Amino acid sequence: MPKTILECKSLNLTVGYKTLFRNLSLSFSGPGLYIIQGENGAGKSSFLKEIYHYAKISENWHFPEGEKTISYLGHELGLYTSLSLSENISYYSSLSEISLSEEDVLAWINRFKLEKRTREPVYMFSRGMKQKAALIRTFLSSPEIVLLDEPYTGLDLKSTELFTKILNEEMEKRMILIVLHEIPKGLNHTEIINLSDYGNVSYHVS
Ligand SMILES: Nc1ncnc2c1ncn2[C@@H]1O[C@H](COP(=O)(O)OP(=O)(O)OP(=O)(O)O)[C@@H](O)[C@H]1O
């Protein structure tokens, strides 16, 4: 029986003068992969940011199994472009509470097939390569909850297939919330949540 990892109760989410959700209650079990969908402006990105910034400090959010580590990849990739991939990874590893072995780091680089490009500054990477570098950065510390906002952006067909395979493996180990407009072929998922259905109404799903 999957356990509830994260839940929000009676959440009101307002951006500027706009109320995106009122009295929203959702439960996420793990491990698993939840696809967040909804029309433009429905509040998908805001919802992920809400979790990343407030889940640990707001009384609307609960971790029934105890607080979890969270990693987030939004539209900003969070890479230092004058540094190489290796230097970016060293920097992010130094911030991580978990000590990462060289083997773990190399395994992630190999999974995204960037092993021949680790010493180049990231500004020399293509858009898709930058996306893969940012994905490595996001998964590197082995977070228990991963929040991904349109993570397939910039990936070509081959890289899309590669990343889908990685997600199908990772959803067995952690809880992944992923904002997607289109669901790539072959991506396994626990549930699809359409946020357009929940705007400005009292709603509960679990
Ligand atoms: N920085 C901001 N300042 C003011 N309003 C904002 C800001 N960011 C988002 N909003 C508003 O919040 C609402 C939700 O935006 P959000 O980016 O979360 O939607 P989304 O579902 O992710 O959209 P999209 O599919 O277009 O990426 C929109 O109406 C948007 O105009």
mmCIF file of C-alpha atoms in Angstrom, residues 65-177:
data_model
loop_
_atom_site.group_PDB
_atom_site.id
_atom_site.type_symbol
_atom_site.label_atom_id
_atom_site.label_comp_id
_atom_site.label_asym_id
_atom_site.label_seq_id
_atom_site.Cartn_x
_atom_site.Cartn_y
_atom_site.Cartn_z
ATOM 1 C CA GLU A 65 5.921 10.182 6.859
ATOM 2 C CA GLY A 66 8.285 12.934 8.049
ATOM 3 C CA GLU A 67 9.931 15.800 6.195
ATOM 4 C CA LYS A 68 11.505 14.903 2.851
ATOM 5 C CA THR A 69 14.323 16.365 0.789
ATOM 6 C CA ILE A 70 13.054 18.304 -2.241
ATOM 7 C CA SER A 71 14.747 19.251 -5.504
ATOM 8 C CA TYR A 72 13.254 21.577 -8.131
ATOM 9 C CA LEU A 73 13.894 22.323 -11.793
ATOM 10 C CA GLY A 74 11.891 25.227 -13.175
ATOM 11 C CA HIS A 75 12.208 27.237 -16.363
ATOM 12 C CA GLU A 76 15.491 28.707 -15.082
ATOM 13 C CA LEU A 77 18.101 25.978 -15.306
ATOM 14 C CA GLY A 78 20.179 27.061 -12.323
ATOM 15 C CA LEU A 79 23.557 26.478 -13.993
ATOM 16 C CA TYR A 80 26.665 28.680 -13.857
ATOM 17 C CA THR A 81 27.308 28.951 -17.573
ATOM 18 C CA SER A 82 30.946 30.123 -17.295
ATOM 19 C CA LEU A 83 31.723 26.957 -15.324
ATOM 20 C CA SER A 84 32.054 23.469 -16.788
ATOM 21 C CA LEU A 85 29.565 20.707 -16.051
ATOM 22 C CA SER A 86 32.096 19.167 -13.637
ATOM 23 C CA GLU A 87 32.529 22.495 -11.838
ATOM 24 C CA ASN A 88 28.756 22.993 -11.635
ATOM 25 C CA ILE A 89 28.394 19.503 -10.198
ATOM 26 C CA SER A 90 31.190 20.093 -7.666
ATOM 27 C CA TYR A 91 29.458 23.274 -6.558
ATOM 28 C CA TYR A 92 26.043 21.627 -6.167
ATOM 29 C CA SER A 93 27.594 18.590 -4.478
ATOM 30 C CA SER A 94 29.166 20.897 -1.905
ATOM 31 C CA LEU A 95 25.679 22.258 -1.083
ATOM 32 C CA SER A 96 24.164 18.803 -0.693
ATOM 33 C CA GLU A 97 23.641 17.320 2.754
ATOM 34 C CA ILE A 98 24.423 13.894 1.286
ATOM 35 C CA SER A 99 28.042 13.181 0.394
ATOM 36 C CA LEU A 100 28.197 12.114 -3.228
ATOM 37 C CA SER A 101 30.779 9.660 -4.436
ATOM 38 C CA GLU A 102 32.637 10.236 -7.693
ATOM 39 C CA GLU A 103 30.979 7.039 -8.917
ATOM 40 C CA ASP A 104 27.462 8.402 -8.278
ATOM 41 C CA VAL A 105 28.279 11.626 -10.099
ATOM 42 C CA LEU A 106 29.789 9.797 -13.078
ATOM 43 C CA ALA A 107 26.797 7.466 -13.208
ATOM 44 C CA TRP A 108 24.427 10.436 -13.586
ATOM 45 C CA ILE A 109 26.617 12.047 -16.251
ATOM 46 C CA ASN A 110 26.737 8.742 -18.139
ATOM 47 C CA ARG A 111 22.988 8.254 -17.865
ATOM 48 C CA PHE A 112 22.486 11.519 -19.757
ATOM 49 C CA LYS A 113 25.375 10.738 -22.107
ATOM 50 C CA LEU A 114 27.340 13.906 -21.341
ATOM 51 C CA GLU A 115 30.568 12.135 -20.343
ATOM 52 C CA LYS A 116 32.564 13.621 -23.243
ATOM 53 C CA ARG A 117 31.537 17.214 -22.445
ATOM 54 C CA THR A 118 32.196 17.530 -18.717
ATOM 55 C CA ARG A 119 35.143 19.960 -19.019
ATOM 56 C CA GLU A 120 33.596 22.500 -21.420
ATOM 57 C CA PRO A 121 31.995 25.655 -20.060
ATOM 58 C CA VAL A 122 28.239 25.238 -20.046
ATOM 59 C CA TYR A 123 27.775 28.302 -22.317
ATOM 60 C CA MET A 124 29.171 26.128 -25.130
ATOM 61 C CA PHE A 125 26.373 23.585 -24.639
ATOM 62 C CA SER A 126 23.322 23.399 -26.914
ATOM 63 C CA ARG A 127 19.900 24.085 -25.321
ATOM 64 C CA GLY A 128 19.203 20.357 -25.008
ATOM 65 C CA MET A 129 22.609 19.705 -23.432
ATOM 66 C CA LYS A 130 22.004 22.510 -20.913
ATOM 67 C CA GLN A 131 18.655 20.904 -20.076
ATOM 68 C CA LYS A 132 20.352 17.554 -19.487
ATOM 69 C CA ALA A 133 23.006 19.225 -17.304
ATOM 70 C CA ALA A 134 20.219 20.872 -15.267
ATOM 71 C CA LEU A 135 18.454 17.510 -14.910
ATOM 72 C CA ILE A 136 21.686 15.956 -13.613
ATOM 73 C CA ARG A 137 21.936 18.819 -11.122
ATOM 74 C CA THR A 138 18.334 18.188 -9.984
ATOM 75 C CA PHE A 139 18.664 14.422 -9.409
ATOM 76 C CA LEU A 140 22.268 14.387 -8.193
ATOM 77 C CA SER A 141 21.587 14.631 -4.464
ATOM 78 C CA SER A 142 19.039 11.789 -4.669
ATOM 79 C CA PRO A 143 16.116 13.895 -3.370
ATOM 80 C CA GLU A 144 13.039 12.141 -2.020
ATOM 81 C CA ILE A 145 10.728 14.559 -3.870
ATOM 82 C CA VAL A 146 11.575 15.921 -7.338
ATOM 83 C CA LEU A 147 9.621 18.813 -8.871
ATOM 84 C CA LEU A 148 10.063 19.222 -12.632
ATOM 85 C CA ASP A 149 8.497 22.024 -14.698
ATOM 86 C CA GLU A 150 8.393 21.052 -18.389
ATOM 87 C CA PRO A 151 11.672 19.095 -18.108
ATOM 88 C CA TYR A 152 11.576 17.807 -21.706
ATOM 89 C CA THR A 153 12.146 21.346 -23.050
ATOM 90 C CA GLY A 154 14.904 21.316 -25.665
ATOM 91 C CA LEU A 155 15.315 17.534 -25.750
ATOM 92 C CA ASP A 156 15.358 15.871 -29.178
ATOM 93 C CA LEU A 157 13.592 12.570 -29.899
ATOM 94 C CA LYS A 158 16.497 10.392 -28.757
ATOM 95 C CA SER A 159 17.049 12.394 -25.578
ATOM 96 C CA THR A 160 13.296 12.384 -24.906
ATOM 97 C CA GLU A 161 13.286 8.588 -25.043
ATOM 98 C CA LEU A 162 16.383 8.469 -22.836
ATOM 99 C CA PHE A 163 14.854 10.780 -20.240
ATOM 100 C CA THR A 164 11.537 8.866 -20.257
ATOM 101 C CA LYS A 165 13.492 5.698 -19.460
ATOM 102 C CA ILE A 166 15.286 7.505 -16.611
ATOM 103 C CA LEU A 167 11.979 8.814 -15.210
ATOM 104 C CA ASN A 168 10.410 5.351 -15.375
ATOM 105 C CA GLU A 169 13.335 4.067 -13.288
ATOM 106 C CA GLU A 170 13.403 7.014 -10.878
ATOM 107 C CA MET A 171 9.653 6.926 -10.125
ATOM 108 C CA GLU A 172 10.270 3.570 -8.421
ATOM 109 C CA LYS A 173 12.645 5.264 -5.950
ATOM 110 C CA ARG A 174 11.189 8.718 -5.242
ATOM 111 C CA MET A 175 8.130 10.898 -5.682
ATOM 112 C CA ILE A 176 8.186 12.955 -8.858
ATOM 113 C CA LEU A 177 5.776 15.781 -9.716
#
